[in-house]
Structure formats: structure tokens, C-alpha cells
Amino acid sequence: MSDMSQNNQTRDKYHHGNLPDALIHEGAGLLADVGIEGFSLRKLAARAGVTVAAPAHHFGNTKGLLTAIATRAFMRLAAQMQDAALSAPSRHDAVVAMCLAYFKMRTTDPGYAAVMFRLDLIHASDEHFRQSAFQAFGLLEKSLAEAVPNATGTAEISTAAKALWATTQGLTTLPMIEHRETEQLLRHTISAHVDALR
Amino acid sequence: MSDMSQNNQTRDKYHHGNLPDALIHEGAGLLADVGIEGFSLRKLAARAGVTVAAPAHHFGNTKGLLTAIATRAFMRLAAQMQDAALSAPSRHDAVVAMCLAYFKMRTTDPGYAAVMFRLDLIHASDEHFRQSAFQAFGLLEKSLAEAVPNATGTAEISTAAKALWATTQGLTTLPMIEHRETEQLLRHTISAHVDALR
DNA sequence: ATCTTATCTTAACAACGTTTAGATTCTGAG
DNA sequence: CTCAGAATCTAAACGTTGTTAAGATAAGAT
């Protein structure tokens, strides 16, 4: 039964194969099943077929584990952002598609998306986490710059990208915003920023 | 010692006076001291001078208590938004001041601000909570409408207000945004939306 | 083959939220 | 004023949680 969780990289090593990767994968699965509220290290350990102390050995504590999941989440987001941008008909639509990639990820990868912006649950200063988060953000920044070639400077682009990034995340946490209108709100915001830049 | 927590409304009633209000007040204080991570019902009970089961009797469970704190938080925000708008030199500045009111609240009332947008920790569908949250949002919506009298319709105003609301909240949860640049980002976003509306 | 290191288990700990039963205090009808 | 009923709070216990220390097991190195 434990052979199922050894699908990546070096396998059949040590006791349970590549446990860190398995814990990240199963952790995202558990988060998808029970949400961040029902999540616990013990449930995850049982799901991965190990005891409670095993995750602690690799990730230190719960925060470390969630940080690893969030780090991988941003790696996945970056990949999906690039894919989405490639199939966009215009550079303006590429910006829209990149922001929408995060929304789609909340339904396709709910476990990973659950911890991406939970700075209180993870080690927000962790080096690897910051790198992956900034890499995804950098893609949006670059895409926005390409969509507005006549912008006055890189500082304005960066400012608009940050605001856009904040809006994208903020849209998911407000009680007065229904899910079906998020895309329209996003398009509206992007257009406003793009128009302001030129 | 327990007389200090009975400062509002009906006092010296029942065993500990107005315990629900005291729990909300002390709960915000505890949140300000130890953050949402260090918060616990037992610490709060000890701080309020009661046993653990007392909060449960009034608020059902932890979520109910945090919901009450979040509800009061939005009441406070609404009041501070109105104050901020009154002393703004223009209607455009009033919109800015209203959004900044939330940022200021995160330093002046950190305990209350800690749970306002934590929909996972509270009863997001609670009637009182929704009312207070929508009331604060309505103030921003109204202020934005007054700042852009030539807007085409109320739907566009509402859309922009929601996007602005989302940006304001999102700015506080992103690792790549430093605290000192939030105001600039907010002003930039508001201008972009206002310009797009006319 | 043996030593060293990394990995995982076992066991125990304090702290947590919730629940039940009972004690205490307030309220209000007679 | 009295006293039954209701509201409020205490006391005690339960299962679950994250973390930790010590020991067992397996892999890698010399």
C-alpha cells in the first residue's frame, strides 16, 4: 500500500521511499479533502502510512510542512500561468489568463491553493518559499510589461503588477463577492490598470 | 479585579456582569497580544476570569466567538471610515481615506483586524457578521459613487468598489509587498479605477 | 564487515476545544 | 416576600492535537 506514494525521483530508498515528497503530495490531498480546518499532522501521517514523528523529522514542525506545500503550490502556479499565457490570443489576454490561473487552481488544486497566501500558517520568510512566490509574481510582472510596451517605466509596471496580484488574492477572501463574478471583476481591474499605464 | 471588565451597558448583572461583551473585548486584547496563532479559548477564559465552558455557553464554540469579534471589528471599521471621510479634503481623498482606515486599524486595533477577513475561522454566513461587513463596504461604495458623479451606472460603481475592497484586503497578505508601499499602491489603484469610471 | 549517519517508531507530555452534570445567581409571577 | 424556573457559570472529564526524547532500523561509507 505504501508503494503508491513513491512515484517521483529516487524511490524505494530508506524506509518509505521519498517521504518528504510523499508528505507534500499527501498533505495537499488531505487539505483538499478536509480543508485547512480539518488538517492535522496525525491524519497526514496516517494517510502517508507513517507515524507522527516522521513529518517532524523532515520538516521540523507543522509550519515547515505547510511551507513546503505552499512552496510547491507556487511552483505549480507558475507553470500553469505560463501555460495559460501561451494559449492567450493577445498580450492583454495573457495578463488576464495569468491571474485567472490562480482562480482555476483553487478548484483544480484546492489542497495546494489552500495554503499559498496563508502567511500566518507558514514560514513566510523561508527562502525557498519566497523564491517560488516571487517567481510566479515575476511572470505576471513580465507579462504586464509586454502588454503595455509604451509604459513610462519599470517602477509603474511593478506597482501595477503588485496591485493586480493583491486584487487577485483579495477577491477570494471577501464575503460580498460571489464566485461567478470574480472573473469580471478581475478583467475590470486589469483594464483599469493597463489603461492607466499608457 | 473583575470589575474592570464591566464598562459597558448593563453592569454588575449575573455572575460576571456583561460577560459576552467582556469576552469580545478581552478576546481582541488577547489576539493583539499573541496573534491568531497563540489564541486559545482557555487563555481567553483565564484572561476574563472565567472557566473554559463559559465562552461556549454564550458563543457556542470558538468560531462563534471569533465571529462576534469580527462582527464588532467591522462596526469599528465603519465608524473609523466615516471619521476618515469627514476630514478628507476632497471626495476622491475620501475614498482613499476610507481604504486607508483599514490599514490604520491593523495597527491601532490589531486584535479586531486579525479576524475580519478570516472567513475560515468564523461563521462567514452569520447574519450579524454579514450585516456589519456589508455596512462597511456600503460606505466605500457610496463614497466612490460620490467621487465619480459622472459614472455611467451603479453597476460599474459596485464593480469598482468590490475590486477596490479586494485590493485593500489583498495588499495585507502578500509577501512581496512591504508595508510602507501599501499606501502608494492603494492610491494608484484607486486612481486607476476612478479614471476608468468616467 | 563495521562504523556512521539518516530515517522512522515508540512513548509520553502538556495544551487544546468541546461536552455533561451540577452549583450558583438572577428573574419574575404569585 | 417567596419561591419555582431560567439563565449563568463551575467542575470534571474526554478525545485530539503538536511537539519532544529515546530507541530501533536501515542505508551509505570506509
CSV table of C-alpha atoms (C1' of nucleotides) in Angstrom, one decimal:
chain,number,residue,atom,x,y,z
A,1,MET,CA,0.0,0.0,0.0
A,2,SER,CA,2.9,2.3,0.7
A,3,ASP,CA,4.3,1.8,-2.7
A,4,MET,CA,1.7,4.1,-4.2
A,5,SER,CA,3.3,7.2,-2.7
A,6,GLN,CA,6.7,6.7,-4.3
A,7,ASN,CA,6.1,8.0,-7.7
A,8,ASN,CA,8.8,10.7,-8.0
A,9,GLN,CA,12.5,10.8,-8.2
A,10,THR,CA,14.5,8.3,-6.1
A,11,ARG,CA,12.2,5.6,-5.0
A,12,ASP,CA,12.4,2.6,-2.7
A,13,LYS,CA,15.1,4.3,-0.7
A,14,TYR,CA,15.2,4.4,3.0
A,15,HIS,CA,12.2,3.1,4.9
A,16,HIS,CA,9.3,4.6,2.9
A,17,GLY,CA,11.0,5.8,-0.2
A,18,ASN,CA,10.9,9.6,-0.8
A,19,LEU,CA,8.9,10.5,2.3
A,20,PRO,CA,9.2,14.3,2.1
A,21,ASP,CA,7.7,14.4,-1.4
A,22,ALA,CA,5.1,11.9,-0.4
A,23,LEU,CA,4.2,14.1,2.6
A,24,ILE,CA,3.8,17.1,0.5
A,25,HIS,CA,1.7,15.3,-2.0
A,26,GLU,CA,-0.5,13.6,0.6
A,27,GLY,CA,-0.6,16.8,2.6
A,28,ALA,CA,-2.2,18.6,-0.4
A,29,GLY,CA,-4.6,15.7,-0.8
A,30,LEU,CA,-5.6,15.9,2.8
A,31,LEU,CA,-6.1,19.6,2.6
A,32,ALA,CA,-8.2,19.1,-0.5
A,33,ASP,CA,-10.4,16.6,1.4
A,34,VAL,CA,-10.8,18.2,4.8
A,35,GLY,CA,-9.7,21.7,4.3
A,36,ILE,CA,-7.3,23.7,6.4
A,37,GLU,CA,-9.6,23.4,9.4
A,38,GLY,CA,-9.7,19.6,9.4
A,39,PHE,CA,-6.0,19.3,8.7
A,40,SER,CA,-3.7,17.7,11.2
A,41,LEU,CA,-0.3,16.2,11.2
A,42,ARG,CA,-1.6,13.0,12.7
A,43,LYS,CA,-4.1,12.5,9.9
A,44,LEU,CA,-1.4,13.2,7.4
A,45,ALA,CA,0.9,10.7,9.0
A,46,ALA,CA,-1.8,8.0,8.9
A,47,ARG,CA,-2.5,8.8,5.3
A,48,ALA,CA,1.1,8.5,4.4
A,49,GLY,CA,1.5,5.3,6.4
A,50,VAL,CA,4.0,6.7,8.9
A,51,THR,CA,3.9,7.8,12.5
A,52,VAL,CA,3.5,11.3,13.8
A,53,ALA,CA,7.1,12.0,14.4
A,54,ALA,CA,8.2,11.2,10.9
A,55,PRO,CA,7.0,14.5,9.4
A,56,ALA,CA,8.6,16.4,12.2
A,57,HIS,CA,12.0,14.9,11.3
A,58,HIS,CA,11.9,16.2,7.8
A,59,PHE,CA,10.0,19.5,8.2
A,60,GLY,CA,10.6,20.4,11.8
A,61,ASN,CA,7.1,21.2,12.6
A,62,THR,CA,3.6,21.7,11.0
A,63,LYS,CA,4.6,25.2,9.8
A,64,GLY,CA,7.6,23.7,8.0
A,65,LEU,CA,5.4,21.2,6.3
A,66,LEU,CA,2.8,23.7,5.2
A,67,THR,CA,5.6,25.9,4.0
A,68,ALA,CA,6.8,23.1,1.8
A,69,ILE,CA,3.3,22.6,0.4
A,70,ALA,CA,2.9,26.4,-0.3
A,71,THR,CA,6.3,26.5,-2.0
A,72,ARG,CA,5.3,23.7,-4.3
A,73,ALA,CA,2.0,25.4,-4.8
A,74,PHE,CA,3.6,28.5,-6.2
A,75,MET,CA,5.8,26.3,-8.5
A,76,ARG,CA,2.7,24.7,-9.8
A,77,LEU,CA,1.0,28.1,-10.2
A,78,ALA,CA,4.0,29.4,-12.2
A,79,ALA,CA,3.8,26.5,-14.6
A,80,GLN,CA,0.1,26.9,-15.1
A,81,MET,CA,0.5,30.7,-15.6
A,82,GLN,CA,2.9,30.0,-18.4
A,83,ASP,CA,0.7,27.5,-20.0
A,84,ALA,CA,-2.3,29.9,-19.8
A,85,ALA,CA,-0.3,32.7,-21.2
A,86,LEU,CA,0.9,30.7,-24.2
A,87,SER,CA,-2.7,30.0,-25.4
A,88,ALA,CA,-3.9,33.6,-24.9
A,89,PRO,CA,-4.8,35.4,-28.1
A,90,SER,CA,-3.2,38.7,-27.1
A,91,ARG,CA,-0.8,40.0,-24.6
A,92,HIS,CA,-3.6,41.7,-22.8
A,93,ASP,CA,-5.4,38.5,-22.6
A,94,ALA,CA,-2.3,36.8,-21.4
A,95,VAL,CA,-2.3,39.0,-18.3
A,96,VAL,CA,-6.0,38.1,-17.7
A,97,ALA,CA,-5.2,34.4,-18.2
A,98,MET,CA,-2.3,34.5,-15.7
A,99,CYS,CA,-4.5,36.0,-13.0
A,100,LEU,CA,-7.3,33.5,-13.8
A,101,ALA,CA,-4.8,30.7,-13.4
A,102,TYR,CA,-4.8,31.2,-9.7
A,103,PHE,CA,-8.6,31.1,-9.6
A,104,LYS,CA,-8.6,27.9,-11.6
A,105,MET,CA,-6.0,26.4,-9.3
A,106,ARG,CA,-8.4,26.9,-6.4
A,107,THR,CA,-10.7,24.3,-8.0
A,108,THR,CA,-8.2,22.1,-9.7
A,109,ASP,CA,-5.6,22.0,-6.9
A,110,PRO,CA,-7.6,23.0,-3.8
A,111,GLY,CA,-5.1,21.5,-1.4
A,112,TYR,CA,-2.2,23.5,-2.7
A,113,ALA,CA,-4.2,26.7,-3.1
A,114,ALA,CA,-5.4,26.5,0.5
A,115,VAL,CA,-2.0,27.5,1.9
A,116,MET,CA,-0.5,29.7,-0.7
A,117,PHE,CA,-1.4,33.0,0.9
A,118,ARG,CA,-1.7,31.9,4.5
A,119,LEU,CA,1.3,33.7,5.8
A,120,ASP,CA,0.3,33.0,9.3
A,121,LEU,CA,0.4,29.2,8.9
A,122,ILE,CA,3.7,29.0,7.1
A,123,HIS,CA,7.3,30.3,7.5
A,124,ALA,CA,6.7,33.4,5.3
A,125,SER,CA,10.4,34.3,5.4
A,126,ASP,CA,11.5,30.9,4.2
A,127,GLU,CA,14.0,31.2,1.4
A,128,HIS,CA,12.6,28.6,-0.9
A,129,PHE,CA,9.0,29.8,-0.4
A,130,ARG,CA,9.9,33.4,-1.2
A,131,GLN,CA,11.8,32.3,-4.3
A,132,SER,CA,8.8,30.3,-5.7
A,133,ALA,CA,6.3,33.0,-4.8
A,134,PHE,CA,8.4,35.7,-6.4
A,135,GLN,CA,9.0,33.6,-9.4
A,136,ALA,CA,5.2,33.3,-10.0
A,137,PHE,CA,4.8,37.0,-9.4
A,138,GLY,CA,7.6,37.8,-11.8
A,139,LEU,CA,5.8,36.1,-14.5
A,140,LEU,CA,2.8,38.4,-14.1
A,141,GLU,CA,5.1,41.4,-13.9
A,142,LYS,CA,6.8,40.4,-17.1
A,143,SER,CA,3.5,39.7,-18.8
A,144,LEU,CA,2.1,43.0,-17.8
A,145,ALA,CA,5.2,44.8,-19.2
A,146,GLU,CA,4.7,43.1,-22.5
A,147,ALA,CA,1.1,44.0,-22.6
A,148,VAL,CA,1.9,47.7,-22.1
A,149,PRO,CA,5.0,48.3,-24.2
A,150,ASN,CA,4.5,52.1,-24.0
A,151,ALA,CA,4.6,52.3,-20.2
A,152,THR,CA,6.7,55.1,-18.8
A,153,GLY,CA,8.9,53.0,-16.6
A,154,THR,CA,9.5,49.7,-14.9
A,155,ALA,CA,8.5,51.1,-11.5
A,156,GLU,CA,5.0,51.8,-12.7
A,157,ILE,CA,4.7,48.3,-14.1
A,158,SER,CA,5.9,46.9,-10.9
A,159,THR,CA,3.4,48.9,-8.9
A,160,ALA,CA,0.5,47.9,-11.1
A,161,ALA,CA,1.6,44.3,-11.0
A,162,LYS,CA,1.6,44.2,-7.2
A,163,ALA,CA,-1.8,45.9,-7.1
A,164,LEU,CA,-3.1,43.3,-9.5
A,165,TRP,CA,-1.5,40.5,-7.6
A,166,ALA,CA,-3.2,41.8,-4.4
A,167,THR,CA,-6.6,42.1,-6.1
A,168,THR,CA,-6.4,38.6,-7.4
A,169,GLN,CA,-5.8,37.2,-4.0
A,170,GLY,CA,-8.2,39.5,-2.2
A,171,LEU,CA,-11.1,38.5,-4.5
A,172,THR,CA,-11.0,35.1,-3.0
A,173,THR,CA,-11.5,36.2,0.6
A,174,LEU,CA,-14.4,38.6,0.6
A,175,PRO,CA,-17.9,37.7,1.7
A,176,MET,CA,-19.6,40.1,-0.6
A,177,ILE,CA,-18.1,38.8,-3.7
A,178,GLU,CA,-19.7,35.7,-5.3
A,179,HIS,CA,-17.5,33.3,-7.1
A,180,ARG,CA,-19.1,33.7,-10.5
A,181,GLU,CA,-18.3,37.5,-10.7
A,182,THR,CA,-14.7,37.2,-9.9
A,183,GLU,CA,-13.6,36.9,-13.5
A,184,GLN,CA,-15.5,40.0,-14.5
A,185,LEU,CA,-14.0,41.9,-11.5
A,186,LEU,CA,-10.6,40.8,-12.5
A,187,ARG,CA,-11.0,41.8,-16.1
A,188,HIS,CA,-12.3,45.2,-15.0
A,189,THR,CA,-9.3,45.8,-12.7
A,190,ILE,CA,-6.8,44.7,-15.3
A,191,SER,CA,-8.2,47.0,-17.9
A,192,ALA,CA,-8.2,49.9,-15.4
A,193,HIS,CA,-4.5,49.3,-14.6
A,194,VAL,CA,-3.5,48.8,-18.2
A,195,ASP,CA,-5.3,52.0,-19.3
A,196,ALA,CA,-3.7,53.9,-16.5
A,197,LEU,CA,-0.2,52.8,-17.6
A,198,ARG,CA,-0.3,54.3,-21.1
B,1,MET,CA,-10.3,42.7,39.7
B,2,SER,CA,-13.2,41.5,37.6
B,3,ASP,CA,-14.8,45.0,37.9
B,4,MET,CA,-12.5,46.3,35.3
B,5,SER,CA,-14.2,44.4,32.5
B,6,GLN,CA,-17.6,45.7,33.2
B,7,ASN,CA,-17.5,49.1,31.5
B,8,ASN,CA,-20.4,48.9,29.0
B,9,GLN,CA,-24.1,48.8,29.1
B,10,THR,CA,-25.7,46.8,31.9
B,11,ARG,CA,-23.1,46.1,34.6
B,12,ASP,CA,-22.9,44.1,37.8
B,13,LYS,CA,-25.6,41.7,36.5
B,14,TYR,CA,-25.4,38.0,36.7
B,15,HIS,CA,-22.1,36.5,37.9
B,16,HIS,CA,-19.5,38.4,36.0
B,17,GLY,CA,-21.5,41.3,34.6
B,18,ASN,CA,-21.7,41.5,30.9
B,19,LEU,CA,-19.6,38.5,30.0
B,20,PRO,CA,-20.3,38.4,26.3
B,21,ASP,CA,-19.1,41.9,25.8
B,22,ALA,CA,-16.1,41.3,28.1
B,23,LEU,CA,-15.2,38.2,26.1
B,24,ILE,CA,-15.2,40.1,22.9
B,25,HIS,CA,-13.2,42.9,24.3
B,26,GLU,CA,-10.7,40.6,26.1
B,27,GLY,CA,-10.6,38.4,23.0
B,28,ALA,CA,-9.5,41.3,20.9
B,29,GLY,CA,-6.9,42.1,23.5
B,30,LEU,CA,-5.6,38.5,23.6
B,31,LEU,CA,-5.4,38.5,19.8
B,32,ALA,CA,-3.5,41.7,19.9
B,33,ASP,CA,-1.0,40.2,22.3
B,34,VAL,CA,-0.4,36.7,21.0
B,35,GLY,CA,-1.8,36.8,17.5
B,36,ILE,CA,-4.2,34.4,15.9
B,37,GLU,CA,-1.7,31.6,16.3
B,38,GLY,CA,-1.3,31.9,20.0
B,39,PHE,CA,-5.0,32.5,20.6
B,40,SER,CA,-7.0,29.9,22.6
B,41,LEU,CA,-10.3,29.7,24.4
B,42,ARG,CA,-8.6,28.7,27.6
B,43,LYS,CA,-6.2,31.7,27.6
B,44,LEU,CA,-9.2,34.0,26.9
B,45,ALA,CA,-11.2,32.4,29.7
B,46,ALA,CA,-8.3,32.9,32.2
B,47,ARG,CA,-7.9,36.5,31.0
B,48,ALA,CA,-11.6,37.2,31.5
B,49,GLY,CA,-11.5,35.4,34.9
B,50,VAL,CA,-13.9,32.7,34.0
B,51,THR,CA,-13.6,29.0,33.2
B,52,VAL,CA,-13.4,27.4,29.8
B,53,ALA,CA,-17.0,26.5,29.4
B,54,ALA,CA,-18.3,30.0,30.0
B,55,PRO,CA,-17.5,31.3,26.5
B,56,ALA,CA,-19.0,28.2,25.0
B,57,HIS,CA,-22.3,28.9,26.7
B,58,HIS,CA,-22.6,32.4,25.1
B,59,PHE,CA,-21.0,31.8,21.7
B,60,GLY,CA,-21.4,28.1,21.2
B,61,ASN,CA,-17.8,27.4,20.2
B,62,THR,CA,-14.6,29.2,19.2
B,63,LYS,CA,-15.9,30.0,15.8
B,64,GLY,CA,-18.9,31.7,17.3
B,65,LEU,CA,-16.7,33.9,19.5
B,66,LEU,CA,-14.3,34.9,16.7
B,67,THR,CA,-17.4,35.7,14.6
B,68,ALA,CA,-18.6,38.1,17.3
B,69,ILE,CA,-15.2,39.7,17.4
B,70,ALA,CA,-15.1,40.0,13.6
B,71,THR,CA,-18.6,41.5,13.6
B,72,ARG,CA,-17.6,44.2,16.1
B,73,ALA,CA,-14.4,44.7,14.1
B,74,PHE,CA,-16.4,45.7,11.0
B,75,MET,CA,-18.6,48.0,13.2
B,76,ARG,CA,-15.5,49.7,14.4
B,77,LEU,CA,-14.1,49.9,10.8
B,78,ALA,CA,-17.3,51.5,9.6
B,79,ALA,CA,-17.1,54.2,12.3
B,80,GLN,CA,-13.5,54.9,11.5
B,81,MET,CA,-14.2,55.0,7.8
B,82,GLN,CA,-16.8,57.7,8.4
B,83,ASP,CA,-14.5,59.7,10.6
B,84,ALA,CA,-11.7,59.5,8.0
B,85,ALA,CA,-14.0,60.5,5.2
B,86,LEU,CA,-15.3,63.6,7.1
B,87,SER,CA,-11.8,65.1,7.4
B,88,ALA,CA,-10.8,64.4,3.8
B,89,PRO,CA,-10.2,67.5,1.6
B,90,SER,CA,-12.0,66.1,-1.4
B,91,ARG,CA,-14.3,63.3,-2.4
B,92,HIS,CA,-11.5,61.5,-4.1
B,93,ASP,CA,-9.4,61.7,-1.0
B,94,ALA,CA,-12.4,60.4,1.0
B,95,VAL,CA,-12.2,57.1,-1.0
B,96,VAL,CA,-8.5,56.9,-0.2
B,97,ALA,CA,-9.0,57.7,3.4
B,98,MET,CA,-11.7,55.0,3.7
B,99,CYS,CA,-9.4,52.3,2.3
B,100,LEU,CA,-6.5,53.5,4.5
B,101,ALA,CA,-8.8,53.3,7.5
B,102,TYR,CA,-8.5,49.5,7.3
B,103,PHE,CA,-4.7,49.7,7.2
B,104,LYS,CA,-4.6,52.0,10.2
B,105,MET,CA,-6.9,49.7,12.0
B,106,ARG,CA,-4.4,46.9,11.6
B,107,THR,CA,-2.0,48.9,13.9
B,108,THR,CA,-4.5,50.6,16.2
B,109,ASP,CA,-6.8,47.6,16.7
B,110,PRO,CA,-4.7,44.6,15.7
B,111,GLY,CA,-6.8,42.2,17.6
B,112,TYR,CA,-10.0,43.1,15.8
B,113,ALA,CA,-8.3,43.4,12.4
B,114,ALA,CA,-6.8,39.9,12.9
B,115,VAL,CA,-10.1,38.1,12.2
B,116,MET,CA,-12.0,40.5,9.9
B,117,PHE,CA,-11.3,38.6,6.7
B,118,ARG,CA,-10.6,35.2,8.2
B,119,LEU,CA,-13.6,33.5,6.7
B,120,ASP,CA,-12.2,30.1,7.6
B,121,LEU,CA,-12.1,30.9,11.3
B,122,ILE,CA,-15.6,32.4,11.6
B,123,HIS,CA,-19.2,31.7,10.7
B,124,ALA,CA,-19.0,33.6,7.4
B,125,SER,CA,-22.7,33.1,6.8
B,126,ASP,CA,-23.7,34.6,10.2
B,127,GLU,CA,-26.4,37.2,9.8
B,128,HIS,CA,-24.9,39.8,12.1
B,129,PHE,CA,-21.4,39.4,10.7
B,130,ARG,CA,-22.6,39.8,7.1
B,131,GLN,CA,-24.6,42.9,8.1
B,132,SER,CA,-21.7,44.7,9.7
B,133,ALA,CA,-19.3,43.7,6.9
B,134,PHE,CA,-21.7,44.9,4.2
B,135,GLN,CA,-22.4,48.1,6.1
B,136,ALA,CA,-18.7,49.0,6.0
B,137,PHE,CA,-18.4,48.0,2.4
B,138,GLY,CA,-21.5,50.1,1.6
B,139,LEU,CA,-19.8,53.1,2.9
B,140,LEU,CA,-16.9,52.7,0.4
B,141,GLU,CA,-19.4,52.1,-2.4
B,142,LYS,CA,-21.3,55.2,-1.6
B,143,SER,CA,-18.1,57.2,-1.2
B,144,LEU,CA,-16.9,56.0,-4.6
B,145,ALA,CA,-20.2,57.0,-6.2
B,146,GLU,CA,-19.9,60.5,-4.8
B,147,ALA,CA,-16.3,60.7,-6.0
B,148,VAL,CA,-17.3,59.8,-9.6
B,149,PRO,CA,-20.6,61.6,-10.2
B,150,ASN,CA,-20.4,61.2,-13.9
B,151,ALA,CA,-20.2,57.4,-13.8
B,152,THR,CA,-22.4,55.5,-16.3
B,153,GLY,CA,-24.3,53.4,-13.8
B,154,THR,CA,-24.5,51.9,-10.3
B,155,ALA,CA,-23.3,48.5,-11.6
B,156,GLU,CA,-20.0,49.9,-12.7
B,157,ILE,CA,-19.6,51.7,-9.3
B,158,SER,CA,-20.4,48.5,-7.5
B,159,THR,CA,-17.9,46.5,-9.5
B,160,ALA,CA,-15.1,49.0,-8.9
B,161,ALA,CA,-15.9,49.2,-5.2
B,162,LYS,CA,-15.7,45.4,-4.9
B,163,ALA,CA,-12.4,45.3,-6.7
B,164,LEU,CA,-11.1,48.1,-4.5
B,165,TRP,CA,-12.3,46.3,-1.4
B,166,ALA,CA,-10.5,43.2,-2.6
B,167,THR,CA,-7.3,45.1,-3.3
B,168,THR,CA,-7.3,46.7,0.1
B,169,GLN,CA,-7.5,43.4,1.8
B,170,GLY,CA,-5.2,41.6,-0.6
B,171,LEU,CA,-2.4,44.1,0.0
B,172,THR,CA,-2.1,43.0,3.6
B,173,THR,CA,-1.4,39.3,2.8
B,174,LEU,CA,1.3,39.3,0.1
B,175,PRO,CA,4.9,38.6,0.9
B,176,MET,CA,6.3,40.7,-1.9
B,177,ILE,CA,4.6,43.9,-0.7
B,178,GLU,CA,6.3,45.8,2.0
B,179,HIS,CA,4.2,47.7,4.5
B,180,ARG,CA,5.5,51.2,3.6
B,181,GLU,CA,4.4,50.9,0.0
B,182,THR,CA,0.9,49.9,0.6
B,183,GLU,CA,-0.5,53.4,0.6
B,184,GLN,CA,1.1,54.2,-2.7
B,185,LEU,CA,-0.2,51.0,-4.2
B,186,LEU,CA,-3.7,51.9,-2.9
B,187,ARG,CA,-3.6,55.4,-4.3
B,188,HIS,CA,-2.5,54.0,-7.6
B,189,THR,CA,-5.3,51.5,-7.7
B,190,ILE,CA,-8.0,54.0,-6.7
B,191,SER,CA,-6.9,56.5,-9.4
B,192,ALA,CA,-6.9,53.7,-12.0
B,193,HIS,CA,-10.5,52.7,-11.1
B,194,VAL,CA,-11.8,56.3,-10.8
B,195,ASP,CA,-10.3,57.2,-14.2
B,196,ALA,CA,-11.8,54.1,-15.7
B,197,LEU,CA,-15.2,55.1,-14.4
B,198,ARG,CA,-15.5,58.4,-16.2
C,1,DA,C1',32.2,-6.2,7.7
C,2,DT,C1',31.8,-2.4,10.7
C,3,DC,C1',31.1,2.3,11.8
C,4,DT,C1',28.4,6.3,10.9
C,5,DT,C1',24.5,8.7,9.6
C,6,DA,C1',19.9,9.3,8.3
C,7,DT,C1',15.3,7.6,8.9
C,8,DC,C1',11.4,6.2,11.3
C,9,DT,C1',8.9,4.2,15.7
C,10,DT,C1',7.5,4.2,20.3
C,11,DA,C1',6.0,6.6,24.1
C,12,DA,C1',5.0,10.4,26.8
C,13,DC,C1',3.7,15.3,27.6
C,14,DA,C1',1.1,19.5,28.0
C,15,DA,C1',-2.4,22.2,25.8
C,16,DC,C1',-6.5,22.4,23.2
C,17,DG,C1',-11.9,22.6,22.1
C,18,DT,C1',-15.9,20.5,23.5
C,19,DT,C1',-19.4,18.3,26.3
C,20,DT,C1',-22.0,16.8,30.5
C,21,DA,C1',-23.7,17.4,35.1
C,22,DG,C1',-24.2,20.3,38.8
C,23,DA,C1',-23.8,24.5,41.5
C,24,DT,C1',-24.9,29.4,41.8
C,25,DT,C1',-27.3,33.5,40.9
C,26,DC,C1',-30.8,36.3,38.7
C,27,DT,C1',-35.7,37.0,37.2
C,28,DG,C1',-40.5,37.4,37.8
C,29,DA,C1',-45.1,35.6,38.7
C,30,DG,C1',-47.9,34.6,42.7
D,1,DC,C1',-41.8,38.4,50.1
D,2,DT,C1',-41.3,33.9,48.4
D,3,DC,C1',-40.0,30.5,45.6
D,4,DA,C1',-40.1,28.0,41.3
D,5,DG,C1',-37.9,28.4,36.8
D,6,DA,C1',-34.5,30.1,33.9
D,7,DA,C1',-30.0,31.8,32.9
D,8,DT,C1',-25.2,31.8,34.0
D,9,DC,C1',-21.1,29.9,35.3
D,10,DT,C1',-18.1,26.0,37.5
D,11,DA,C1',-16.1,21.4,37.8
D,12,DA,C1',-14.6,17.5,35.6
D,13,DA,C1',-13.7,14.6,32.1
D,14,DC,C1',-12.9,13.1,27.1
D,15,DG,C1',-10.6,12.6,22.8
D,16,DT,C1',-7.4,15.0,19.7
D,17,DT,C1',-3.7,17.9,18.8
D,18,DG,C1',1.6,19.3,18.0
D,19,DT,C1',5.9,18.5,19.9
D,20,DT,C1',9.7,16.1,22.0
D,21,DA,C1',13.2,12.5,23.7
D,22,DA,C1',15.0,8.0,23.4
D,23,DG,C1',15.5,3.9,20.9
D,24,DA,C1',15.1,0.8,16.9
D,25,DT,C1',16.1,0.1,12.0
D,26,DA,C1',18.1,0.5,7.5
D,27,DA,C1',21.2,2.8,4.3
D,28,DG,C1',25.7,4.5,2.9
D,29,DA,C1',30.7,4.9,3.6
D,30,DT,C1',35.3,3.3,4.6
